[in-house]
Amino acid sequence: MTRQPHPSPTAPLSGEPLALELANTTYIDGGLRGHRVDALTTTDQLTAWASEHAGQFSDELPAVLVERACTPRTHEQFLSLREALRSCLQSVVEHAVPNGESLAVINGFSRYSASRLEISPGNPVVVTRRWQVDDPWLIALGEVASDACRLLMPDLIGQVRACPAPGCILFFVKSHPRREWCSPVCGNRARVARHARAGRTAPGTA
């Protein structure tokens, strides 16, 4: 019988680039007075996360991932990459230079995504992707890290945002000129907080 991975907590945001999807697997549930949630506390949750984002990996990779169990070591590496991503992204949105250690982690893992194409006889010929490492989980790790490198290139880096809503720690790409928050929920929370501040400072208030 195939062992089914336990689902991870439902993240409040989806549809972002793969690197942001990993960074956003830790979030605040409940706003400013909420609590921090880690959606990747186990190897099963990481397996479920990879399955949920199968469409963002190389076409050949998801089918191979399901055949290889995620190990505790792999889990630790993904968490290390997530920490480096969050540190780097926070620096970027604050217009600061990212920490060298964080960049080294991202660059180190990115090398696992290296691959080449091979042609085999056929009519038509068969083209197969071959990676330079055998472990599909390392390849997945590398593809997330490589996505971070693409995300921080000059044409995209200016669109990376940290959600300004009270209590939110999520990152997103400003995909529309009017998008200011990661989600409508955070937009509503920000408006409520702004209204409350205005009420406290209005003339004649105690």
Tab-separated table of C-alpha atoms in Angstrom:
chain	number	residue	atom	x	y	z
A	1	MET	CA	0.000	0.000	0.000
A	2	THR	CA	1.305	3.430	-0.957
A	3	ARG	CA	1.848	5.679	2.044
A	4	GLN	CA	-0.067	8.932	1.673
A	5	PRO	CA	1.701	12.058	2.970
A	6	HIS	CA	-0.035	14.062	5.666
A	7	PRO	CA	-1.266	17.342	4.177
A	8	SER	CA	0.420	20.507	5.329
A	9	PRO	CA	-1.524	23.425	6.809
A	10	THR	CA	-3.190	25.463	4.089
A	11	ALA	CA	-1.037	28.460	3.237
A	12	PRO	CA	-2.962	31.745	2.922
A	13	LEU	CA	-1.337	32.622	-0.406
A	14	SER	CA	-0.691	30.732	-3.642
A	15	GLY	CA	0.112	31.433	-7.275
A	16	GLU	CA	3.503	33.018	-6.605
A	17	PRO	CA	6.869	31.978	-8.118
A	18	LEU	CA	8.246	28.730	-6.708
A	19	ALA	CA	10.855	30.405	-4.504
A	20	LEU	CA	8.188	32.591	-2.879
A	21	GLU	CA	5.932	29.585	-2.437
A	22	LEU	CA	8.660	27.978	-0.323
A	23	ALA	CA	9.392	31.183	1.599
A	24	ASN	CA	5.684	31.560	2.367
A	25	THR	CA	5.353	28.134	4.002
A	26	THR	CA	5.808	29.946	7.296
A	27	TYR	CA	3.185	32.583	8.006
A	28	ILE	CA	1.102	34.277	10.691
A	29	ASP	CA	-2.355	32.829	11.266
A	30	GLY	CA	-4.713	35.437	12.687
A	31	GLY	CA	-3.022	38.719	11.883
A	32	LEU	CA	-1.272	40.974	14.347
A	33	ARG	CA	-2.360	38.950	17.388
A	34	GLY	CA	-2.062	35.609	15.642
A	35	HIS	CA	0.558	32.882	15.874
A	36	ARG	CA	3.273	31.748	13.532
A	37	VAL	CA	2.609	28.574	11.536
A	38	ASP	CA	5.213	26.347	9.927
A	39	ALA	CA	3.641	24.317	7.126
A	40	LEU	CA	6.773	22.199	6.622
A	41	THR	CA	7.466	20.641	10.009
A	42	THR	CA	7.727	17.070	8.687
A	43	THR	CA	8.998	15.177	5.651
A	44	ASP	CA	5.400	14.229	4.850
A	45	GLN	CA	4.416	17.886	4.722
A	46	LEU	CA	7.337	18.661	2.425
A	47	THR	CA	6.292	15.749	0.184
A	48	ALA	CA	2.756	17.135	0.070
A	49	TRP	CA	4.069	20.622	-0.698
A	50	ALA	CA	6.160	19.333	-3.616
A	51	SER	CA	3.134	17.473	-4.952
A	52	GLU	CA	0.941	20.568	-4.695
A	53	HIS	CA	3.503	22.561	-6.705
A	54	ALA	CA	4.329	19.835	-9.229
A	55	GLY	CA	3.401	22.117	-12.110
A	56	GLN	CA	6.172	24.563	-11.190
A	57	PHE	CA	8.978	22.012	-11.428
A	58	SER	CA	10.548	20.624	-14.599
A	59	ASP	CA	8.079	18.412	-16.459
A	60	GLU	CA	10.021	15.211	-15.821
A	61	LEU	CA	10.673	15.790	-12.121
A	62	PRO	CA	7.324	15.257	-10.298
A	63	ALA	CA	6.946	11.678	-11.530
A	64	VAL	CA	10.421	10.844	-10.223
A	65	LEU	CA	9.854	12.597	-6.889
A	66	VAL	CA	6.954	10.328	-5.954
A	67	GLU	CA	9.216	7.294	-6.345
A	68	ARG	CA	11.813	8.517	-3.812
A	69	ALA	CA	11.043	9.175	-0.151
A	70	CYS	CA	11.929	12.546	1.259
A	71	THR	CA	14.622	12.090	3.920
A	72	PRO	CA	15.143	14.072	7.133
A	73	ARG	CA	18.362	15.423	5.603
A	74	THR	CA	16.447	16.715	2.570
A	75	HIS	CA	13.878	18.251	4.886
A	76	GLU	CA	16.628	20.102	6.759
A	77	GLN	CA	18.061	21.379	3.478
A	78	PHE	CA	14.701	22.763	2.349
A	79	LEU	CA	14.275	24.539	5.678
A	80	SER	CA	17.789	25.947	5.347
A	81	LEU	CA	16.953	27.217	1.874
A	82	ARG	CA	13.708	28.724	3.150
A	83	GLU	CA	15.549	30.596	5.887
A	84	ALA	CA	18.083	31.913	3.375
A	85	LEU	CA	15.321	32.945	0.989
A	86	ARG	CA	13.403	34.841	3.650
A	87	SER	CA	16.553	36.636	4.786
A	88	CYS	CA	17.468	37.567	1.222
A	89	LEU	CA	13.951	38.668	0.309
A	90	GLN	CA	13.646	40.813	3.418
A	91	SER	CA	16.861	42.604	2.492
A	92	VAL	CA	15.641	43.115	-1.071
A	93	VAL	CA	12.331	44.691	-0.045
A	94	GLU	CA	14.209	46.957	2.372
A	95	HIS	CA	16.605	47.982	-0.435
A	96	ALA	CA	19.543	46.549	1.492
A	97	VAL	CA	22.343	44.239	0.387
A	98	PRO	CA	21.448	40.586	1.118
A	99	ASN	CA	23.516	38.713	3.675
A	100	GLY	CA	26.446	36.901	2.075
A	101	GLU	CA	25.709	33.690	3.977
A	102	SER	CA	22.144	33.617	2.659
A	103	LEU	CA	23.332	34.112	-0.904
A	104	ALA	CA	25.900	31.340	-0.455
A	105	VAL	CA	23.165	28.931	0.651
A	106	ILE	CA	20.980	29.808	-2.341
A	107	ASN	CA	23.893	29.558	-4.779
A	108	GLY	CA	25.067	26.285	-3.250
A	109	PHE	CA	21.701	24.606	-3.662
A	110	SER	CA	21.100	26.130	-7.101
A	111	ARG	CA	23.843	23.970	-8.612
A	112	TYR	CA	21.678	20.876	-8.109
A	113	SER	CA	19.350	22.085	-10.861
A	114	ALA	CA	22.042	21.746	-13.551
A	115	SER	CA	20.920	19.484	-16.409
A	116	ARG	CA	21.487	18.664	-20.042
A	117	LEU	CA	19.384	17.260	-22.883
A	118	GLU	CA	20.108	13.945	-24.593
A	119	ILE	CA	18.731	12.688	-27.912
A	120	SER	CA	17.826	9.015	-28.383
A	121	PRO	CA	16.964	7.239	-31.658
A	122	GLY	CA	13.341	7.248	-32.708
A	123	ASN	CA	10.937	8.619	-35.272
A	124	PRO	CA	10.680	11.293	-34.137
A	125	VAL	CA	13.786	11.286	-31.950
A	126	VAL	CA	13.343	11.186	-28.173
A	127	VAL	CA	14.727	14.093	-26.143
A	128	THR	CA	15.384	13.378	-22.455
A	129	ARG	CA	16.559	15.681	-19.686
A	130	ARG	CA	19.445	14.387	-17.578
A	131	TRP	CA	20.434	16.023	-14.318
A	132	GLN	CA	23.937	16.077	-12.891
A	133	VAL	CA	22.742	14.617	-9.568
A	134	ASP	CA	20.674	11.468	-9.104
A	135	ASP	CA	18.544	12.420	-6.088
A	136	PRO	CA	15.292	13.995	-7.360
A	137	TRP	CA	14.824	15.827	-4.047
A	138	LEU	CA	18.173	17.560	-4.496
A	139	ILE	CA	17.075	18.487	-8.001
A	140	ALA	CA	13.839	19.950	-6.613
A	141	LEU	CA	15.861	21.854	-4.033
A	142	GLY	CA	18.059	23.178	-6.819
A	143	GLU	CA	15.113	24.264	-8.932
A	144	VAL	CA	13.642	26.279	-6.046
A	145	ALA	CA	17.020	27.946	-5.477
A	146	SER	CA	17.416	28.647	-9.198
A	147	ASP	CA	13.951	30.172	-9.271
A	148	ALA	CA	15.088	32.528	-6.521
A	149	CYS	CA	18.041	33.574	-8.675
A	150	ARG	CA	15.710	34.329	-11.596
A	151	LEU	CA	13.326	36.194	-9.307
A	152	LEU	CA	16.113	38.506	-8.157
A	153	MET	CA	17.265	39.440	-11.665
A	154	PRO	CA	16.912	43.140	-12.579
A	155	ASP	CA	13.682	42.731	-14.561
A	156	LEU	CA	11.800	41.195	-11.613
A	157	ILE	CA	13.508	42.220	-8.407
A	158	GLY	CA	11.721	45.562	-8.299
A	159	GLN	CA	8.351	43.781	-8.212
A	160	VAL	CA	9.072	41.684	-5.109
A	161	ARG	CA	7.123	42.934	-2.099
A	162	ALA	CA	6.659	42.125	1.569
A	163	CYS	CA	3.000	42.357	2.517
A	164	PRO	CA	2.504	45.545	4.608
A	165	ALA	CA	-0.638	44.294	6.361
A	166	PRO	CA	-0.379	44.140	10.185
A	167	GLY	CA	0.996	40.788	11.307
A	168	CYS	CA	1.691	39.429	7.811
A	169	ILE	CA	5.118	38.046	6.895
A	170	LEU	CA	4.380	36.863	3.345
A	171	PHE	CA	6.150	37.895	0.150
A	172	PHE	CA	4.581	38.365	-3.264
A	173	VAL	CA	5.265	39.658	-6.754
A	174	LYS	CA	3.393	42.864	-7.540
A	175	SER	CA	1.667	41.399	-10.581
A	176	HIS	CA	-0.735	44.327	-11.013
A	177	PRO	CA	-0.116	48.064	-10.533
A	178	ARG	CA	-2.930	48.277	-7.975
A	179	ARG	CA	-1.864	45.239	-5.957
A	180	GLU	CA	-0.654	46.412	-2.548
A	181	TRP	CA	-1.155	43.354	-0.324
A	182	CYS	CA	-0.537	39.646	-0.660
A	183	SER	CA	-4.265	38.854	-0.569
A	184	PRO	CA	-7.696	40.508	-0.220
A	185	VAL	CA	-7.812	39.279	3.390
A	186	CYS	CA	-4.684	41.269	4.214
A	187	GLY	CA	-6.041	44.247	2.294
A	188	ASN	CA	-9.159	44.229	4.446
A	189	ARG	CA	-7.059	43.830	7.605
A	190	ALA	CA	-4.914	46.805	6.636
A	191	ARG	CA	-7.962	48.982	5.967
A	192	VAL	CA	-9.518	48.033	9.303
A	193	ALA	CA	-6.272	48.868	11.121
A	194	ARG	CA	-6.030	52.193	9.298
A	195	HIS	CA	-9.622	53.039	10.211
A	196	ALA	CA	-8.962	52.163	13.855
A	197	ARG	CA	-5.885	54.413	13.947
A	198	ALA	CA	-7.838	57.260	12.394
A	199	GLY	CA	-10.568	56.869	15.037
A	200	ARG	CA	-8.058	57.032	17.872
A	201	THR	CA	-6.475	60.237	16.553
A	202	ALA	CA	-9.649	62.048	15.505
A	203	PRO	CA	-10.286	65.407	17.213
A	204	GLY	CA	-12.343	65.140	20.370
A	205	THR	CA	-11.516	61.482	21.063
A	206	ALA	CA	-10.549	60.555	24.578
